Amino acid sequence: MPGSRTGRPPVQRAVGRPAAPGAPRGNSVRRLVMRARRAWDRPLTAYYLILGGSLLITVLGLVMVYSASQITALQMALPGSYFFRKQLLAAVIGAGLLFAASRMPVRLHRALAYPILAGAVFLMALVQVPGIGTAVNGNQNWISLGGSFQIQPSEIGKLALVLWGADLIARKQEKKLLTQWKHMLVPLVPVAFILLGLIMLGGDMGTAIILTAILFGLLWLAGAPTRLFVSVLSIAGAIGVILIKTSPNRMDRLACIGATDLGPGGTCWQAVHGIYALASGGLFGSGLGASVEKWGQLPEAHTDFIFAVTGEELGLAGTLSVLALFAALGYAGIRVAGRTEDPFVRYAAGGVTTWITAQAVINIGAVLGLLPIAGVPLPLFSYGGSALLPTMFAIGLMIAFARDEPAARAALAMRQPRFGRKRAGGSAFDRRSDRGSRRWNTMRRRASAARSSGER
């Protein structure tokens, strides 16, 4: 064997085996799955999902409110952009609330729980005062602020129950009192029943269902025993059956589940025309603004049944996109609640996730004909400033909680500054940049020791 210039025998390279057919494809799929799994496991995933998902839902909701409300506004002798401008104003104010809530420390959120609860109870009681409360679609749950502006205090009651209930349960957990059933139920359940009673006095059963879902979510997160959970659920179910049986309007809504014809006297008009809108959308819809059902055939096209107009104009692709965004919000909320070590954050994040998810399921289920029409808006999507503002404040809570995770704080601290990068030369600016770079590297090493394995 001929030697090399150094006198050593040349290194013989091993002849590689030919790749089996399909191996590269399998390896690429495996790498893609691993990369996606690593992306989902990053500390800031929940933060980006909550922020990006909520903003996308809100922006798409503004577009659909503008499209779905034009005909209604013109029929009321109003400008075509009337409802859109009001919703846009509410979204701008809500963005301010979201930013403020996302920057508040947790202790300030806990301090606001009791004032928000007291204000919500006061306003909900004020609704029942003659001359102050206003009835809309048969439900007296509004307060007129003059002109065309109204507020619905029961929407604030959802936020109040989440914050106050989370703070109450967290305090009891710190004192190790949740092992006793009376401490788990009192005063959480009585206060929740007070809110439910004030809501039902106005006849708004849809909001009462959402409030009940929040209560059950808090009890489940607190670790309520199964027998206790079933007992409270049975009582609430019995009350609900009585309220439905004693109301012909609610019985008619229950009878319209899965209806395909209008029924006697057109009792299922809204449910059937909602199905017509979804069925005529096809895969990609008839085009933005081209809905036919919104021309007076579909009642509440820009509020409770905006999802039907979305299906007609954007098709199956549009509705699935909305569902995917709400699923991302739900996943992010569960992740925040599951990874935190703060009891208040766990209960508040779980309560907000239950609130938004349950309300979305009830609204979309009614449009699809799977649930009775409850008259609740689609969160962040439907028209209505009273519903949008508390929901965006709750989203700000979730963003604050997602940023407050130890791994998320470490990841945010590791971000390299955009300005002040090292330049050629030995100026004082460069020396300051070197010191900043060393300080940043030290921070990264400390943070990497505190975060979980492999996360960035």
Tab-separated table of N, CA and C in Angstrom, residues 68-80 82-83 292-302:
chain	number	residue	atom	x	y	z
A	68	ALA	N	-70.987	42.095	8.598
A	68	ALA	CA	-72.298	41.557	8.979
A	68	ALA	C	-73.279	42.633	9.437
A	69	SER	N	-72.794	43.806	9.841
A	69	SER	CA	-73.675	44.812	10.436
A	69	SER	C	-74.091	45.906	9.474
A	70	GLN	N	-73.566	45.934	8.270
A	70	GLN	CA	-73.885	47.034	7.359
A	70	GLN	C	-75.376	47.084	7.021
A	71	ILE	N	-75.967	45.943	6.692
A	71	ILE	CA	-77.375	45.914	6.303
A	71	ILE	C	-78.259	46.286	7.488
A	72	THR	N	-77.935	45.781	8.659
A	72	THR	CA	-78.708	46.119	9.855
A	72	THR	C	-78.653	47.608	10.139
A	73	ALA	N	-77.471	48.194	10.002
A	73	ALA	CA	-77.339	49.630	10.240
A	73	ALA	C	-78.143	50.437	9.219
A	74	LEU	N	-78.107	50.049	7.952
A	74	LEU	CA	-78.858	50.773	6.929
A	74	LEU	C	-80.365	50.624	7.135
A	75	GLN	N	-80.801	49.457	7.590
A	75	GLN	CA	-82.221	49.274	7.869
A	75	GLN	C	-82.697	50.136	9.030
A	76	MET	N	-81.780	50.495	9.924
A	76	MET	CA	-82.105	51.372	11.054
A	76	MET	C	-81.842	52.831	10.729
A	77	ALA	N	-81.635	53.153	9.454
A	77	ALA	CA	-81.365	54.517	8.992
A	77	ALA	C	-80.103	55.084	9.624
A	78	LEU	N	-79.088	54.231	9.763
A	78	LEU	CA	-77.796	54.618	10.319
A	78	LEU	C	-76.727	54.436	9.245
A	79	PRO	N	-75.572	55.088	9.410
A	79	PRO	CA	-74.482	54.838	8.457
A	79	PRO	C	-74.068	53.369	8.461
A	80	GLY	N	-73.593	52.890	7.327
A	80	GLY	CA	-73.237	51.474	7.215
A	80	GLY	C	-72.127	51.055	8.149
A	82	TYR	N	-71.696	52.187	11.209
A	82	TYR	CA	-72.052	52.625	12.566
A	82	TYR	C	-71.590	51.615	13.612
A	83	PHE	N	-71.983	50.352	13.484
A	83	PHE	CA	-71.621	49.337	14.474
A	83	PHE	C	-70.124	49.050	14.450
A	292	VAL	N	-75.779	36.475	1.964
A	292	VAL	CA	-77.180	36.700	1.606
A	292	VAL	C	-78.055	36.722	2.853
A	293	GLU	N	-77.740	35.892	3.828
A	293	GLU	CA	-78.572	35.773	5.021
A	293	GLU	C	-78.589	37.055	5.859
A	294	LYS	N	-77.544	37.852	5.773
A	294	LYS	CA	-77.503	39.068	6.589
A	294	LYS	C	-78.467	40.146	6.070
A	295	TRP	N	-79.073	39.936	4.888
A	295	TRP	CA	-80.018	40.897	4.332
A	295	TRP	C	-81.408	40.719	4.953
A	296	GLY	N	-81.462	40.655	6.262
A	296	GLY	CA	-82.733	40.610	6.972
A	296	GLY	C	-83.246	39.226	7.272
A	297	GLN	N	-82.610	38.180	6.730
A	297	GLN	CA	-83.097	36.822	6.975
A	297	GLN	C	-82.592	36.263	8.299
A	298	LEU	N	-81.379	36.627	8.687
A	298	LEU	CA	-80.755	36.070	9.884
A	298	LEU	C	-80.752	37.125	10.988
A	299	PRO	N	-81.535	36.947	12.050
A	299	PRO	CA	-81.517	37.914	13.154
A	299	PRO	C	-80.183	37.867	13.908
A	300	GLU	N	-79.800	39.015	14.445
A	300	GLU	CA	-78.557	39.145	15.239
A	300	GLU	C	-77.350	38.638	14.460
A	301	ALA	N	-77.250	39.066	13.200
A	301	ALA	CA	-76.163	38.568	12.351
A	301	ALA	C	-74.797	39.054	12.810
A	302	HIS	N	-74.721	40.208	13.457
A	302	HIS	CA	-73.431	40.759	13.875
A	302	HIS	C	-73.137	40.528	15.350
